[in-house]
CSV table of C-alpha atoms and ligand atoms in Angstrom, one decimal:
chain,number,residue,atom,x,y,z
A,1,MET,CA,-23.7,-81.0,11.5
A,2,SER,CA,-25.2,-80.8,8.0
A,3,SER,CA,-23.8,-83.2,5.5
A,4,LYS,CA,-23.2,-82.2,1.9
A,5,SER,CA,-25.4,-83.9,-0.7
A,6,PHE,CA,-24.1,-84.9,-4.1
A,7,ARG,CA,-26.3,-85.9,-7.0
A,8,VAL,CA,-24.9,-88.8,-9.0
A,9,VAL,CA,-26.6,-89.7,-12.3
A,10,VAL,CA,-26.2,-93.4,-13.2
A,11,LEU,CA,-26.5,-94.6,-16.8
A,12,PRO,CA,-26.3,-98.4,-16.7
A,13,GLY,CA,-26.6,-98.8,-20.5
A,14,ASP,CA,-26.6,-102.0,-22.4
A,15,GLY,CA,-25.0,-105.5,-22.3
A,16,ILE,CA,-22.9,-106.0,-19.2
A,17,GLY,CA,-23.4,-102.3,-18.4
A,18,PRO,CA,-26.2,-102.8,-15.8
A,19,GLU,CA,-24.3,-105.8,-14.3
A,20,VAL,CA,-21.0,-104.0,-13.6
A,21,VAL,CA,-22.8,-100.8,-12.6
A,22,ALA,CA,-24.8,-102.6,-10.0
A,23,GLU,CA,-21.5,-103.5,-8.2
A,24,ALA,CA,-20.2,-100.0,-8.4
A,25,ILE,CA,-23.5,-98.7,-6.9
A,26,LYS,CA,-23.1,-101.1,-4.0
A,27,VAL,CA,-19.6,-99.6,-3.4
A,28,LEU,CA,-20.8,-96.0,-3.6
A,29,GLU,CA,-23.7,-96.7,-1.3
A,30,ILE,CA,-21.4,-98.0,1.4
A,31,VAL,CA,-19.1,-95.0,1.0
A,32,SER,CA,-22.2,-92.7,1.4
A,33,GLU,CA,-23.6,-94.7,4.3
A,34,LYS,CA,-20.3,-94.6,6.2
A,35,SER,CA,-19.7,-90.9,5.8
A,36,LEU,CA,-21.0,-88.3,8.2
A,37,ASP,CA,-19.8,-85.4,6.0
A,38,PHE,CA,-21.5,-86.2,2.7
A,39,ASP,CA,-24.4,-88.0,1.2
A,40,LEU,CA,-24.5,-89.5,-2.4
A,41,LYS,CA,-27.9,-89.4,-4.1
A,42,LEU,CA,-27.9,-91.9,-6.9
A,43,GLU,CA,-30.5,-91.9,-9.7
A,44,SER,CA,-30.6,-94.1,-12.8
A,45,HIS,CA,-31.6,-92.9,-16.2
A,46,GLN,CA,-32.0,-94.6,-19.6
A,47,PHE,CA,-29.2,-94.1,-22.1
A,48,GLY,CA,-28.0,-96.0,-25.2
A,49,GLY,CA,-29.6,-99.0,-26.9
A,50,CYS,CA,-32.1,-99.5,-24.0
A,51,ALA,CA,-33.3,-96.0,-24.5
A,52,ILE,CA,-33.7,-96.5,-28.3
A,53,ASP,CA,-35.9,-99.5,-27.5
A,54,ALA,CA,-37.9,-97.7,-24.9
A,55,VAL,CA,-38.4,-94.2,-26.5
A,56,GLY,CA,-36.8,-94.3,-29.9
A,57,GLU,CA,-33.7,-92.3,-29.2
A,58,PRO,CA,-30.4,-93.0,-27.4
A,59,LEU,CA,-30.2,-89.8,-25.4
A,60,PRO,CA,-33.8,-88.9,-24.2
A,61,ALA,CA,-34.3,-85.2,-23.2
A,62,SER,CA,-34.9,-86.2,-19.6
A,63,THR,CA,-31.6,-88.0,-19.4
A,64,MET,CA,-29.8,-85.0,-20.9
A,65,THR,CA,-31.4,-82.7,-18.4
A,66,ALA,CA,-30.5,-85.0,-15.5
A,67,CYS,CA,-26.9,-85.1,-16.6
A,68,LEU,CA,-26.7,-81.3,-16.9
A,69,GLU,CA,-28.0,-81.0,-13.3
A,70,ALA,CA,-25.8,-83.7,-11.9
A,71,ASP,CA,-22.6,-83.4,-9.8
A,72,ALA,CA,-21.2,-86.4,-11.6
A,73,ILE,CA,-22.2,-89.2,-14.0
A,74,LEU,CA,-21.4,-92.9,-13.7
A,75,MET,CA,-21.9,-94.9,-16.9
A,76,GLY,CA,-21.8,-98.6,-17.7
A,77,SER,CA,-21.4,-99.3,-21.4
A,78,ILE,CA,-23.7,-98.8,-24.4
A,79,GLY,CA,-24.3,-100.5,-27.8
A,80,GLY,CA,-24.4,-104.0,-29.1
A,81,PRO,CA,-25.2,-106.0,-32.3
A,82,LYS,CA,-28.9,-105.2,-31.9
A,83,TRP,CA,-28.2,-101.6,-32.8
A,84,GLY,CA,-25.4,-102.2,-35.3
A,85,VAL,CA,-23.6,-99.9,-37.8
A,86,ASN,CA,-26.5,-100.0,-40.3
A,87,ALA,CA,-29.2,-99.1,-37.8
A,88,ALA,CA,-30.9,-95.7,-38.4
A,89,VAL,CA,-30.4,-94.7,-34.8
A,90,ARG,CA,-27.3,-95.8,-33.0
A,91,PRO,CA,-26.4,-95.7,-29.3
A,92,GLU,CA,-22.9,-94.2,-30.0
A,93,GLN,CA,-24.5,-91.1,-31.6
A,94,GLY,CA,-26.0,-90.5,-28.1
A,95,LEU,CA,-22.6,-90.7,-26.5
A,96,LEU,CA,-21.0,-88.2,-29.0
A,97,THR,CA,-23.9,-85.8,-28.4
A,98,LEU,CA,-23.6,-86.2,-24.6
A,99,ARG,CA,-19.9,-85.6,-24.6
A,100,LYS,CA,-20.3,-82.5,-26.9
A,101,ASN,CA,-23.2,-81.1,-24.9
A,102,LEU,CA,-21.5,-81.5,-21.6
A,103,GLY,CA,-18.2,-80.1,-23.0
A,104,LEU,CA,-16.3,-83.3,-21.8
A,105,TYR,CA,-13.0,-82.4,-23.5
A,106,ALA,CA,-10.6,-84.3,-21.3
A,107,ASN,CA,-10.5,-88.0,-21.3
A,108,ILE,CA,-8.4,-89.5,-18.5
A,109,ARG,CA,-7.3,-93.2,-18.6
A,110,PRO,CA,-4.9,-94.6,-16.1
A,111,ALA,CA,-3.1,-97.7,-17.4
A,112,ASN,CA,-1.4,-99.2,-14.4
A,113,LEU,CA,-1.4,-102.6,-12.8
A,114,ALA,CA,-4.0,-102.8,-10.0
A,115,SER,CA,-1.8,-105.5,-8.5
A,116,GLU,CA,1.6,-107.1,-9.2
A,117,SER,CA,-0.2,-110.5,-9.0
A,118,LEU,CA,-1.7,-109.7,-12.4
A,119,LEU,CA,1.6,-109.5,-14.2
A,120,ASP,CA,1.1,-112.9,-15.8
A,121,TYR,CA,-2.0,-111.6,-17.7
A,122,SER,CA,-0.1,-108.8,-19.4
A,123,PRO,CA,0.7,-109.6,-23.0
A,124,LEU,CA,4.0,-108.0,-22.3
A,125,ARG,CA,6.9,-109.8,-20.6
A,126,PRO,CA,6.6,-109.3,-16.8
A,127,ASP,CA,10.0,-107.5,-16.7
A,128,ILE,CA,8.6,-105.0,-19.3
A,129,ALA,CA,5.1,-104.6,-17.8
A,130,ARG,CA,6.3,-104.3,-14.1
A,131,GLY,CA,6.1,-100.8,-12.6
A,132,VAL,CA,4.2,-99.3,-15.5
A,133,ASN,CA,2.2,-96.3,-14.3
A,134,ILE,CA,0.9,-94.2,-17.2
A,135,ILE,CA,-2.1,-91.9,-17.2
A,136,VAL,CA,-3.3,-91.0,-20.7
A,137,VAL,CA,-4.9,-87.6,-21.0
A,138,ARG,CA,-6.7,-87.5,-24.4
A,139,GLU,CA,-8.3,-84.4,-25.9
A,140,LEU,CA,-11.9,-85.7,-26.6
A,141,ILE,CA,-14.0,-83.1,-28.5
A,142,GLY,CA,-11.6,-81.6,-31.1
A,143,GLY,CA,-9.3,-82.7,-33.9
A,144,ALA,CA,-10.2,-84.9,-36.9
A,145,TYR,CA,-13.3,-86.3,-35.1
A,146,PHE,CA,-15.0,-83.0,-35.1
A,147,GLY,CA,-13.4,-81.0,-37.9
A,148,PRO,CA,-15.1,-80.4,-41.3
A,149,ARG,CA,-15.3,-83.6,-43.4
A,150,LYS,CA,-16.4,-84.3,-46.9
A,151,GLU,CA,-16.9,-87.0,-49.5
A,152,GLN,CA,-16.4,-85.9,-53.1
A,153,ASN,CA,-19.2,-87.0,-55.3
A,154,ALA,CA,-22.2,-88.9,-54.1
A,155,GLU,CA,-22.3,-92.6,-53.1
A,156,PRO,CA,-21.5,-95.0,-54.7
A,157,ASN,CA,-19.1,-92.8,-56.7
A,158,VAL,CA,-17.1,-91.2,-53.9
A,159,ASP,CA,-13.6,-90.8,-55.4
A,160,ALA,CA,-12.0,-88.8,-52.6
A,161,ALA,CA,-12.8,-88.0,-49.0
A,162,TRP,CA,-11.3,-85.8,-46.3
A,163,ASP,CA,-11.3,-85.1,-42.6
A,164,THR,CA,-9.8,-82.0,-41.1
A,165,MET,CA,-7.7,-81.9,-38.0
A,166,ILE,CA,-8.1,-78.6,-36.4
A,167,TYR,CA,-6.9,-77.4,-33.0
A,168,SER,CA,-7.1,-73.9,-31.6
A,169,VAL,CA,-4.7,-72.4,-29.1
A,170,THR,CA,-7.4,-72.4,-26.4
A,171,GLU,CA,-8.2,-76.1,-26.9
A,172,VAL,CA,-4.6,-77.1,-26.5
A,173,GLN,CA,-4.1,-74.8,-23.5
A,174,ARG,CA,-7.0,-76.3,-21.6
A,175,ILE,CA,-6.1,-79.9,-22.1
A,176,THR,CA,-2.4,-79.1,-21.2
A,177,ARG,CA,-3.6,-77.6,-18.0
A,178,VAL,CA,-5.7,-80.7,-17.1
A,179,ALA,CA,-2.6,-82.9,-17.7
A,180,ALA,CA,-0.5,-80.5,-15.6
A,181,GLN,CA,-3.1,-80.5,-12.7
A,182,ILE,CA,-3.1,-84.3,-12.7
A,183,ALA,CA,0.7,-84.4,-12.7
A,184,LEU,CA,0.7,-82.0,-9.8
A,185,SER,CA,-1.8,-83.9,-7.8
A,186,ALA,CA,0.7,-86.8,-7.3
A,187,ASN,CA,3.5,-86.6,-4.8
A,188,PRO,CA,6.1,-86.2,-6.2
A,189,PRO,CA,4.6,-84.6,-9.3
A,190,LEU,CA,4.5,-86.8,-12.4
A,191,GLU,CA,6.5,-86.1,-15.6
A,192,ILE,CA,4.5,-85.0,-18.6
A,193,HIS,CA,5.0,-86.6,-22.1
A,194,SER,CA,3.3,-84.7,-24.9
A,195,ILE,CA,2.7,-86.7,-28.0
A,196,ASP,CA,2.2,-85.3,-31.5
A,197,LYS,CA,3.4,-85.5,-35.1
A,198,ALA,CA,5.1,-82.2,-35.3
A,199,ASN,CA,7.5,-83.3,-38.1
A,200,VAL,CA,4.5,-83.5,-40.5
A,201,LEU,CA,1.3,-81.9,-39.3
A,202,ALA,CA,0.6,-78.2,-38.9
A,203,SER,CA,-1.9,-78.9,-36.1
A,204,SER,CA,0.9,-80.8,-34.2
A,205,ARG,CA,3.3,-77.9,-34.6
A,206,LEU,CA,0.8,-75.6,-32.9
A,207,TRP,CA,0.2,-78.4,-30.3
A,208,ARG,CA,3.9,-78.6,-29.4
A,209,LYS,CA,4.3,-74.8,-29.2
A,210,VAL,CA,1.3,-74.3,-27.0
A,211,VAL,CA,2.1,-77.2,-24.7
A,212,THR,CA,5.6,-75.9,-24.3
A,213,GLU,CA,4.5,-72.3,-23.6
A,214,THR,CA,1.7,-73.3,-21.2
A,215,LEU,CA,3.9,-75.7,-19.1
A,216,THR,CA,6.9,-73.4,-19.1
A,217,ASN,CA,5.0,-70.3,-18.1
A,218,GLU,CA,2.3,-71.7,-15.8
A,219,TYR,CA,3.9,-74.9,-14.4
A,220,PRO,CA,7.6,-74.3,-14.1
A,221,GLN,CA,7.8,-76.9,-11.4
A,222,LEU,CA,6.9,-79.7,-13.8
A,223,THR,CA,9.2,-81.5,-16.2
A,224,PHE,CA,8.0,-82.5,-19.7
A,225,ASP,CA,9.2,-83.8,-23.0
A,226,HIS,CA,7.8,-84.3,-26.5
A,227,HIS,CA,7.5,-87.6,-28.5
A,228,LEU,CA,6.4,-88.3,-32.0
A,229,VAL,CA,3.4,-90.6,-32.0
A,230,ASP,CA,5.0,-93.3,-34.1
A,231,SER,CA,8.0,-93.6,-31.8
A,232,ALA,CA,5.7,-93.4,-28.7
A,233,ALA,CA,3.7,-96.3,-30.1
A,234,MET,CA,6.9,-98.3,-30.2
A,235,VAL,CA,8.0,-97.3,-26.7
A,236,ILE,CA,4.6,-98.3,-25.1
A,237,VAL,CA,5.2,-101.9,-26.0
A,238,SER,CA,9.0,-102.0,-25.8
A,239,HIS,CA,9.9,-99.8,-22.8
A,240,PRO,CA,6.6,-98.5,-21.3
A,241,ARG,CA,8.2,-97.4,-18.0
A,242,LYS,CA,9.9,-94.7,-20.1
A,243,LEU,CA,6.5,-93.1,-20.5
A,244,ASN,CA,5.5,-93.3,-16.8
A,245,GLY,CA,3.7,-90.2,-15.8
A,246,VAL,CA,1.1,-88.3,-17.8
A,247,ILE,CA,0.8,-88.7,-21.6
A,248,VAL,CA,-1.1,-85.7,-23.1
A,249,THR,CA,-2.2,-86.0,-26.7
A,250,GLU,CA,-4.9,-85.0,-29.3
A,251,ASN,CA,-8.1,-87.0,-30.0
A,252,LEU,CA,-7.1,-89.5,-32.7
A,253,PHE,CA,-3.6,-90.2,-31.4
A,254,GLY,CA,-5.1,-90.5,-27.9
A,255,ASP,CA,-7.8,-93.0,-29.1
A,256,ILE,CA,-5.1,-95.3,-30.4
A,257,LEU,CA,-2.5,-94.9,-27.7
A,258,SER,CA,-5.0,-95.2,-24.8
A,259,ASP,CA,-6.3,-98.5,-26.2
A,260,GLN,CA,-2.7,-99.7,-26.8
A,261,SER,CA,-1.6,-98.8,-23.3
A,262,SER,CA,-4.7,-100.4,-21.8
A,263,VAL,CA,-3.7,-103.9,-22.7
A,264,ILE,CA,-0.6,-103.7,-20.5
A,265,PRO,CA,-2.5,-104.5,-17.3
A,266,GLY,CA,-4.0,-107.7,-18.8
A,267,SER,CA,-7.7,-107.3,-19.1
A,268,LEU,CA,-10.0,-104.6,-20.5
A,269,GLY,CA,-12.3,-105.3,-17.5
A,270,LEU,CA,-9.9,-103.7,-15.0
A,271,LEU,CA,-9.6,-100.2,-16.3
A,272,PRO,CA,-11.5,-97.0,-15.5
A,273,SER,CA,-11.8,-93.7,-17.3
A,274,ALA,CA,-13.0,-90.2,-16.7
A,275,SER,CA,-14.2,-87.6,-19.2
A,276,LEU,CA,-14.1,-84.1,-17.7
A,277,ALA,CA,-15.4,-80.6,-18.4
A,278,GLY,CA,-14.4,-77.3,-17.1
A,279,ALA,CA,-11.0,-75.8,-17.7
A,280,PRO,CA,-8.7,-75.1,-14.8
A,281,SER,CA,-8.1,-71.4,-15.5
A,282,THR,CA,-5.4,-70.7,-13.0
A,283,PRO,CA,-2.5,-73.0,-12.1
A,284,SER,CA,-3.1,-74.5,-8.7
A,285,ALA,CA,-2.6,-77.9,-7.1
A,286,GLU,CA,-6.3,-78.5,-6.9
A,287,PHE,CA,-8.2,-79.6,-9.9
A,288,LYS,CA,-12.0,-79.3,-9.9
A,289,PRO,CA,-13.8,-80.1,-13.2
A,290,THR,CA,-17.3,-78.7,-13.5
A,291,LEU,CA,-18.7,-82.0,-14.6
A,292,GLY,CA,-17.3,-85.5,-15.2
A,293,LEU,CA,-18.6,-88.7,-16.8
A,294,TYR,CA,-17.0,-91.9,-15.5
A,295,GLU,CA,-17.0,-95.3,-17.2
A,296,PRO,CA,-15.0,-98.5,-17.6
A,297,ILE,CA,-13.0,-98.5,-20.8
A,298,HIS,CA,-14.6,-101.7,-22.1
A,299,GLY,CA,-17.7,-102.0,-24.2
A,300,SER,CA,-21.0,-103.8,-23.6
A,301,ALA,CA,-19.4,-107.2,-24.2
A,302,PRO,CA,-22.5,-108.8,-25.7
A,303,ASP,CA,-20.7,-112.2,-25.8
A,304,ILE,CA,-20.9,-112.5,-22.0
A,305,ALA,CA,-23.9,-110.3,-21.2
A,306,GLY,CA,-26.5,-111.8,-18.9
A,307,GLN,CA,-24.2,-114.4,-17.5
A,308,GLY,CA,-23.1,-112.6,-14.3
A,309,ILE,CA,-19.4,-113.2,-15.1
A,310,ALA,CA,-18.2,-109.8,-16.3
A,311,ASN,CA,-15.4,-108.1,-14.3
A,312,PRO,CA,-16.8,-105.1,-12.4
A,313,ILE,CA,-13.4,-103.8,-11.3
A,314,GLY,CA,-13.1,-101.2,-14.2
A,315,THR,CA,-16.5,-99.8,-13.2
A,316,ILE,CA,-15.7,-99.8,-9.4
A,317,LEU,CA,-12.4,-98.0,-10.1
A,318,SER,CA,-14.4,-95.5,-12.3
A,319,ALA,CA,-16.5,-94.8,-9.2
A,320,ALA,CA,-13.3,-94.1,-7.3
A,321,MET,CA,-12.2,-91.6,-10.0
A,322,LEU,CA,-15.7,-90.0,-9.7
A,323,LEU,CA,-15.2,-89.4,-6.0
A,324,ARG,CA,-11.7,-88.1,-6.5
A,325,TYR,CA,-12.2,-85.7,-9.5
A,326,SER,CA,-15.8,-84.6,-9.4
A,327,LEU,CA,-16.5,-84.6,-5.6
A,328,GLY,CA,-13.1,-83.9,-4.3
A,329,LEU,CA,-13.3,-87.0,-2.0
A,330,GLU,CA,-9.7,-88.3,-2.1
A,331,ARG,CA,-9.9,-90.5,1.0
A,332,PRO,CA,-12.8,-92.8,0.0
A,333,ALA,CA,-11.4,-92.9,-3.6
A,334,GLN,CA,-8.1,-94.2,-2.2
A,335,ALA,CA,-10.0,-96.7,0.0
A,336,ILE,CA,-11.8,-98.2,-2.9
A,337,GLU,CA,-8.6,-98.6,-4.9
A,338,ASP,CA,-7.0,-100.3,-1.8
A,339,ALA,CA,-10.0,-102.5,-1.4
A,340,VAL,CA,-9.8,-103.7,-5.0
A,341,ARG,CA,-6.1,-104.4,-4.6
A,342,LYS,CA,-6.8,-106.4,-1.5
A,343,VAL,CA,-9.4,-108.5,-3.2
A,344,LEU,CA,-7.0,-109.2,-6.1
A,345,ASP,CA,-4.1,-110.0,-3.8
A,346,THR,CA,-5.7,-112.0,-0.9
A,347,PRO,CA,-5.5,-115.7,-1.8
A,348,ALA,CA,-8.9,-117.2,-2.4
A,349,HIS,CA,-9.6,-120.7,-3.7
A,350,GLY,CA,-6.6,-121.7,-5.8
A,351,GLY,CA,-3.8,-119.6,-4.3
A,352,HIS,CA,-4.3,-116.3,-6.0
A,353,GLY,CA,-6.9,-113.6,-5.3
A,354,LEU,CA,-10.5,-113.7,-6.3
A,355,ARG,CA,-10.8,-113.4,-10.2
A,356,THR,CA,-13.5,-113.3,-12.8
A,357,ALA,CA,-13.1,-115.4,-16.0
A,358,ASP,CA,-11.2,-112.7,-18.0
A,359,LEU,CA,-8.4,-113.2,-15.4
A,360,GLY,CA,-8.6,-116.9,-15.4
A,361,GLY,CA,-10.8,-117.2,-12.3
A,362,LYS,CA,-14.4,-118.5,-11.6
A,363,ALA,CA,-15.7,-115.6,-9.5
A,364,THR,CA,-19.0,-114.0,-10.5
A,365,THR,CA,-19.5,-110.2,-11.0
A,366,LYS,CA,-21.5,-110.1,-7.7
A,367,GLU,CA,-18.9,-112.0,-5.7
A,368,ILE,CA,-16.2,-109.5,-6.7
A,369,GLY,CA,-18.5,-106.6,-5.8
A,370,ASP,CA,-19.4,-108.2,-2.4
A,371,ARG,CA,-15.7,-108.8,-1.6
A,372,VAL,CA,-14.7,-105.3,-2.5
A,373,VAL,CA,-17.5,-103.9,-0.2
A,374,GLU,CA,-16.3,-106.2,2.6
A,375,ALA,CA,-12.7,-105.1,2.2
A,376,LEU,CA,-13.8,-101.4,2.0
A,377,LEU,CA,-15.7,-101.7,5.3
A,378,GLY,CA,-12.4,-102.3,7.0
A,379,LEU,CA,-10.8,-99.3,5.3
A,380,LEU,CA,-13.3,-96.5,5.5
R,401,LIG,P1,-17.1,-101.3,-28.0
R,401,LIG,O1,-17.1,-101.2,-29.5
R,401,LIG,O2,-18.3,-101.0,-27.3
R,401,LIG,O3,-15.9,-100.6,-27.4
R,401,LIG,P2,-15.6,-103.7,-28.2
R,401,LIG,O4,-16.0,-104.4,-29.5
R,401,LIG,O5,-14.4,-102.9,-28.2
R,401,LIG,O6,-16.9,-102.9,-27.7
R,401,LIG,P3,-15.9,-105.0,-25.7
R,401,LIG,O7,-17.4,-105.0,-25.5
R,401,LIG,O8,-15.1,-104.1,-24.8
R,401,LIG,O9,-15.5,-104.9,-27.2
R,401,LIG,O10,-15.4,-106.5,-25.5
R,401,LIG,C1,-14.2,-107.0,-26.0
R,401,LIG,C2,-13.9,-108.4,-25.4
R,401,LIG,O11,-13.5,-108.2,-24.0
R,401,LIG,C3,-15.1,-109.3,-25.4
R,401,LIG,O12,-14.7,-110.6,-25.6
R,401,LIG,C4,-15.7,-109.1,-24.0
R,401,LIG,O13,-16.3,-110.3,-23.5
R,401,LIG,C5,-14.4,-108.8,-23.1
R,401,LIG,N1,-14.8,-107.9,-22.0
R,401,LIG,C6,-15.1,-106.6,-22.1
R,401,LIG,N2,-15.3,-106.1,-20.9
R,401,LIG,C7,-15.2,-107.1,-20.0
R,401,LIG,C8,-15.4,-107.2,-18.6
R,401,LIG,N3,-15.8,-106.2,-17.9
R,401,LIG,N4,-15.2,-108.4,-18.0
R,401,LIG,C9,-14.9,-109.5,-18.8
R,401,LIG,N5,-14.7,-109.5,-20.1
R,401,LIG,C10,-14.9,-108.3,-20.7
R,402,LIG,MG1,-13.8,-100.8,-28.2
């Protein structure tokens, strides 16, 4: 029997990026080794600050080409004080270009507790944080981040400046469909919460109209509601379970709300993300993006880089999302998530599961990776 081969481009990046990515690679290699049906071909490329140091630009042409030809991309994190805001070339410019060139318009960030045993780490009271299961779907390449902008008069005499929030019907339709497909992939289907500022903004009025029409006409089996962004921000910290399901929102609101909801589980180091391209054109229960970039939600954490103590779980869970969304491999994706939960829950030294320093433990990055691999071997 011939096994299917998938090409996965790995961009370790800067700071703790290479450290956490190394553990996710171990996990993917075990998944590949244990499967008779498919084979993962992993190849690393330079991207971010390390690429600026090596070749003078954050996104070398060879990296761009490899990404375009990949089945999926796994990234660590990029940037750091060495390439700060005043540097002529910055790593973040490379990331914006990469997202735009690959058409990665849908950013998916689950914000749920990987384990009940982490409730103590949430900044919210346990009775408020318990049972939160929110997936934020943020539009990533439109709105105020990419609309026309201008500063009136030249520096240092700028006396007015503006950014333009633009959304087309097509842009709202495709992100709504992604949210709907994700809602449908759960059993039972998740509820959708669309978030906007339709009482003030014209772009939000269009957003609300298109979301309503798309969901009503194409996904009659799904339930949805609308929230104003200011009220939603309040609900996320006061009654987050009310927003359980899929939150769908535009770029700027999504930037803020996804960071806000990501603190609920207790550490930045725990959470994965996916940025997807390729619109689902017809309503169906199966969602296959044309390309996806997967990365933990945290940054390069220069304060702890090189010490081997970063939490690799967000990156390992990003690898699970990669298998699920880009390669359609639900079973190993689920197995990785179960293995992570097992490591967090199985009592280690002091009564609770194995933890890195961000969760009050002493485990190293490598120890967590090794234990996840060990747990995974029993689940695949
Ligand atoms: P960026 O601008 O790249 O998003 P940031 O300034 O938001 O970066 P991070 O790099 O995410 O910040 O780090 C914020 C804090 O969280 C730091 O103290 C860092 O050490 C900690 N942190 C981030 N990721 C991890 C991780 N995987 N494990 C442990 N601690 C982490
Ligand atoms: Mg940040």
